[in-house]
CSV table of C-alpha atoms in Angstrom, one decimal:
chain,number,residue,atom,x,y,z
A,11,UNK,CA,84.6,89.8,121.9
A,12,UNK,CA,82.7,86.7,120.5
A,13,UNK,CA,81.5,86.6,117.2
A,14,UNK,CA,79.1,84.9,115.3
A,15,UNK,CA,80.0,83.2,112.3
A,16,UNK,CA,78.0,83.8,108.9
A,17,UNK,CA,78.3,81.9,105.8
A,18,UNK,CA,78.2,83.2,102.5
A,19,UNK,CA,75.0,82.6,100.3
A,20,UNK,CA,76.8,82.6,97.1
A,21,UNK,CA,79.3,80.2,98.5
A,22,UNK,CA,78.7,78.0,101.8
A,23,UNK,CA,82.8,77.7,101.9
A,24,UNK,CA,83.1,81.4,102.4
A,25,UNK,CA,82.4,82.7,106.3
A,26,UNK,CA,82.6,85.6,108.0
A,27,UNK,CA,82.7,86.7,111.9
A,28,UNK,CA,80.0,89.3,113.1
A,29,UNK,CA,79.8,91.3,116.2
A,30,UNK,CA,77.4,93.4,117.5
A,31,UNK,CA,78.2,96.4,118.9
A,32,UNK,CA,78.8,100.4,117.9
A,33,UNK,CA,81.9,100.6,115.9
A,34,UNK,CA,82.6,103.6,114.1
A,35,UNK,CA,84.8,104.0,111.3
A,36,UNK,CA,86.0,107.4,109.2
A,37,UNK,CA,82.6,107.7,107.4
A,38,UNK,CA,80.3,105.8,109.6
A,39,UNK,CA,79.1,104.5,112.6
A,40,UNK,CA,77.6,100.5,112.3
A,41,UNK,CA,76.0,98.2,114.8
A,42,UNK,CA,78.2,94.9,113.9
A,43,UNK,CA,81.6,94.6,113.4
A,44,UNK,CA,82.4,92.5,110.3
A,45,UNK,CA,85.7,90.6,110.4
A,46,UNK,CA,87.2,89.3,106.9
A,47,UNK,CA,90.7,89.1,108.7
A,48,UNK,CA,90.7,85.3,107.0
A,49,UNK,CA,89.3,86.5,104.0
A,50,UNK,CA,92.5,88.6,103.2
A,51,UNK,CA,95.2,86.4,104.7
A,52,UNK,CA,94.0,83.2,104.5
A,53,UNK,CA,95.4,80.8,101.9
A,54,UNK,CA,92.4,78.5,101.3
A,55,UNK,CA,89.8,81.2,102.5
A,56,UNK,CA,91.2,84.1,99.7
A,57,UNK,CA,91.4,81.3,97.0
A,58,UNK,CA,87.7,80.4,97.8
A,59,UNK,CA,86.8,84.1,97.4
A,60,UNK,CA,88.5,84.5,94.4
A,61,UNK,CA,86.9,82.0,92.9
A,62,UNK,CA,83.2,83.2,93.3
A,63,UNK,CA,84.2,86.5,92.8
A,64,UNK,CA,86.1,85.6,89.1
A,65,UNK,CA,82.8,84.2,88.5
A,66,UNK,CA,80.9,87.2,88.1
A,67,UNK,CA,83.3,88.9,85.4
A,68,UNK,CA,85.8,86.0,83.9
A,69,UNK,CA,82.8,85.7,80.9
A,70,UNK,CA,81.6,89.6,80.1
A,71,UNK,CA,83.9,92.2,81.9
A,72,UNK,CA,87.4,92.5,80.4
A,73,UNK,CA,90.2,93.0,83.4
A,74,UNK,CA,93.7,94.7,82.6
A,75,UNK,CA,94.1,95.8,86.0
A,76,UNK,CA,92.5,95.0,89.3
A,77,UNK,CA,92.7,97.8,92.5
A,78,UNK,CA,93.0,96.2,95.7
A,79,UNK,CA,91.9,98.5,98.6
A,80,UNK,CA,92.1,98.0,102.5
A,81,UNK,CA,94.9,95.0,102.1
A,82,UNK,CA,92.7,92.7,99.8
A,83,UNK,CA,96.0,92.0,97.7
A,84,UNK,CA,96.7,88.3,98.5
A,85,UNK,CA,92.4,88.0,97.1
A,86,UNK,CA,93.6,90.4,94.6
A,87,UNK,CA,96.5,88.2,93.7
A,88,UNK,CA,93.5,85.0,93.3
A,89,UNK,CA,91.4,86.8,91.8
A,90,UNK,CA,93.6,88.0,89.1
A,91,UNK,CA,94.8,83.7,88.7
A,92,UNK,CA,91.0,82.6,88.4
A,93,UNK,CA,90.3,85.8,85.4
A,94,UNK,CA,93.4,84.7,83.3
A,95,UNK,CA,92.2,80.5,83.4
A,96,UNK,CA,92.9,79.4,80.1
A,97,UNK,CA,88.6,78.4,79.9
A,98,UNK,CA,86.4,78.6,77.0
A,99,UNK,CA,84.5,81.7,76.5
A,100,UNK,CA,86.5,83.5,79.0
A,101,UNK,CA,87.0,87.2,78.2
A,102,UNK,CA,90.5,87.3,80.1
A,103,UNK,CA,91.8,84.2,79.3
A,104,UNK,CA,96.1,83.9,79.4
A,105,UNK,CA,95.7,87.4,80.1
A,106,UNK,CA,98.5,89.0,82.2
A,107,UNK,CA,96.5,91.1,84.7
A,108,UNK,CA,98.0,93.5,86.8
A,109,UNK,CA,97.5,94.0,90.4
A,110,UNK,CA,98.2,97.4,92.2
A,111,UNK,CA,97.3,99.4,95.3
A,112,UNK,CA,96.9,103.3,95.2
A,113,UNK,CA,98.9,105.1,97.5
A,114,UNK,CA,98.3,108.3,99.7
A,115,UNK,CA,99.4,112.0,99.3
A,116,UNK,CA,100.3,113.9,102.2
A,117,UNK,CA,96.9,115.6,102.3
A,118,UNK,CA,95.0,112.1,102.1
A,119,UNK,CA,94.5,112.3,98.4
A,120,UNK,CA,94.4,109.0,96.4
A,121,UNK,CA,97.6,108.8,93.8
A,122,UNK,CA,99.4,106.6,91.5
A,123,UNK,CA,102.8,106.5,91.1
A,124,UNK,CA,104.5,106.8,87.6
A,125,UNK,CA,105.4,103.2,87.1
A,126,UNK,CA,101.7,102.2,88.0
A,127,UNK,CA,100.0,105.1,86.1
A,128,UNK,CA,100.4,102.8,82.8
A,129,UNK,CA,98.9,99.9,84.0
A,130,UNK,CA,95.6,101.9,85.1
A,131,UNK,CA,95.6,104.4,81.8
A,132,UNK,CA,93.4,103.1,79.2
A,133,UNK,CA,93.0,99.8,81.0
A,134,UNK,CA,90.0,98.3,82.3
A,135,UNK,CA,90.2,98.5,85.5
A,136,UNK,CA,88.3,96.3,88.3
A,137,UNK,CA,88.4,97.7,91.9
A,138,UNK,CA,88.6,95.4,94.5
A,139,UNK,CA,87.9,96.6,98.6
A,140,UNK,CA,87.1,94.7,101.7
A,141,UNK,CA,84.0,96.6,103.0
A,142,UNK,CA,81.9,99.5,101.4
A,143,UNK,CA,79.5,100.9,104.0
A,144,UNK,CA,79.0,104.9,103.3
A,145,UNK,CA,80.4,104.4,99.4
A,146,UNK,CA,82.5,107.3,100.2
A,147,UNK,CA,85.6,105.5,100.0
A,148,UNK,CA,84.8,103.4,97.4
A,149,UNK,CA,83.5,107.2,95.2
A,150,UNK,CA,87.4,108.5,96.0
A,151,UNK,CA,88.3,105.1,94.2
A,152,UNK,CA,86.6,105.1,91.4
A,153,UNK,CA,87.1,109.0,90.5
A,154,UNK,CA,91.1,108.4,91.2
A,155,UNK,CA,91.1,105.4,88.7
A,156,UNK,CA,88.9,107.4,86.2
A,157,UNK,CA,91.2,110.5,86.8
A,158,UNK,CA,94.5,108.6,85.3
A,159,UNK,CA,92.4,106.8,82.7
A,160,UNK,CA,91.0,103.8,83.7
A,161,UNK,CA,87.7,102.5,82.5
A,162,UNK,CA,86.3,101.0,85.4
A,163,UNK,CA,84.4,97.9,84.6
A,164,UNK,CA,83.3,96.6,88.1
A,165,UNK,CA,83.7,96.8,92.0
A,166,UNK,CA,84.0,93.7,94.0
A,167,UNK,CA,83.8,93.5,97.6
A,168,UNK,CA,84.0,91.2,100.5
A,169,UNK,CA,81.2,92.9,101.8
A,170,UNK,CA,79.0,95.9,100.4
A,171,UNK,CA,75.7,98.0,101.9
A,172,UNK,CA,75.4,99.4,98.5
A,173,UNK,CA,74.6,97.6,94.7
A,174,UNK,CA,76.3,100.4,92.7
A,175,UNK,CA,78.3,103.4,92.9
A,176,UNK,CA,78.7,106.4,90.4
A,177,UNK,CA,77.0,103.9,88.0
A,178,UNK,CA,79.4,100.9,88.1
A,179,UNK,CA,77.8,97.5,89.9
A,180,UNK,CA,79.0,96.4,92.8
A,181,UNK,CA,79.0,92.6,93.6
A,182,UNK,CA,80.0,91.2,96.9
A,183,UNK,CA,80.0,88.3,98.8
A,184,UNK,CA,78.2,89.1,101.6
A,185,UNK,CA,75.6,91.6,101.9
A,186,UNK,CA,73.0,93.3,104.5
A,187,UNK,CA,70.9,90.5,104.4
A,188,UNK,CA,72.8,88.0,105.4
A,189,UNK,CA,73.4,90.1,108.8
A,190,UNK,CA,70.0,90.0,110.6
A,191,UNK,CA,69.7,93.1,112.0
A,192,UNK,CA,72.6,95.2,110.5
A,193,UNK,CA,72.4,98.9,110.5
A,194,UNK,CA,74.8,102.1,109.1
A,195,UNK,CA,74.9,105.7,110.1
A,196,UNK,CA,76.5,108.7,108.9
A,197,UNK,CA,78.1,109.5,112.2
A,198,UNK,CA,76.4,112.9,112.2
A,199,UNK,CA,72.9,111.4,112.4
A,200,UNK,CA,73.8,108.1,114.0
A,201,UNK,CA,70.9,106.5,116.4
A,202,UNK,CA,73.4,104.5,118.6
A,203,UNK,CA,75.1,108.0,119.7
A,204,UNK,CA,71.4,109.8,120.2
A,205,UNK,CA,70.7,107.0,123.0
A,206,UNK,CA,74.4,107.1,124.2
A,207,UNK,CA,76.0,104.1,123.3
A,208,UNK,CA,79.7,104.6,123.7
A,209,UNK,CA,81.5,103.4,120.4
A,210,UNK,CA,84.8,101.3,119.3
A,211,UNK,CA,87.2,103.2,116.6
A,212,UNK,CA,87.9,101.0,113.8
């Protein structure tokens, strides 16, 4: 499938591919695919993210410990480099941030293990994901971190529907907008299955 390439408005270096279509994912059904395959693997592409992302909280939120979710821990990794500059007024600067992924339980629950548990309990806590459509993954996030302690001070995302979630502000580098056109679903009420579209699982 061909996509269409879409440029970050925050940072013209920063590009996305789009297709349209009906994909449908574990909590909803969208009409473009979003790929930010380069985003999370690429070298020069991750750095670049980082960079506008750090932007946002390297002067006002203080970061012990960044979450990466959906394999955003090389952007993780850069984002955590680009908080800890050694720059005046800088919250976080020569800070050693830590960067962690959650794991699953056998029932699907969110857990962290007991050599991670200290680096999330009574830390600030920044959660870092690759797309939030419903927010229902992001919620199970946020409560899990709370849960062992953290103080949750921000979500980041490559890309993000929503502007907040459970109170905390979510800032992204691409939104709706940018995608003319783009539409999400709950699958139990989506428009695409009413008029039969057949759909792709993501």
């Amino acid at each position: 499938m061909k996509g269409t390439t879409i440029r970050s408005r925050l940072n013209p270096k920063l590009e996305v591919s789009v297709i349209a279509g009906h994909f449908a994912t574990r909590h909803s059904h969208n009409n473009h695919y979003i790929d930010i395959t380069r985003m999370k693997h690429e070298h020069t592409m991750a750095r670049e993210a980082a960079v506008t992302l750090a932007q946002r909280y390297a002067y006002e939120k203080g970061v012990d410990t960044i979450v990466c979710l959906d394999g955003s821990e090389v952007l993780g990794a850069f984002l955590a480099r680009h908080l800890a500059k050694n720059t005046l007024f800088a919250v976080n600067s020569d800070k050693n941030i830590n960067v962690i992924t959650p794991e699953y339980d056998s029932n699907g629950q969110l857990l962290f293990r007991d050599n991670l548990i200290p680096m999330v309990a009574g830390r600030n806590v920044l959660l870092l994901i690759s797309t939030v459509n419903s927010g229902k993954s992001i919620r199970r996030v946020v409560e899990c971190a709370q849960y062992y302690g953290g103080r949750v001070q921000g979500i980041a995302a490559v890309f993000s529907t929503l502007e907040e979630m459970e109170g905390v502000p979510i800032y992204s580098l691409f939104t709706p907008e940018d995608i003319p056109g783009y539409a999400t679903y709950a699958p139990e009420s989506c428009a695409m299955c009413r008029a039969g579209k057949r759909y792709i699982h993501l």
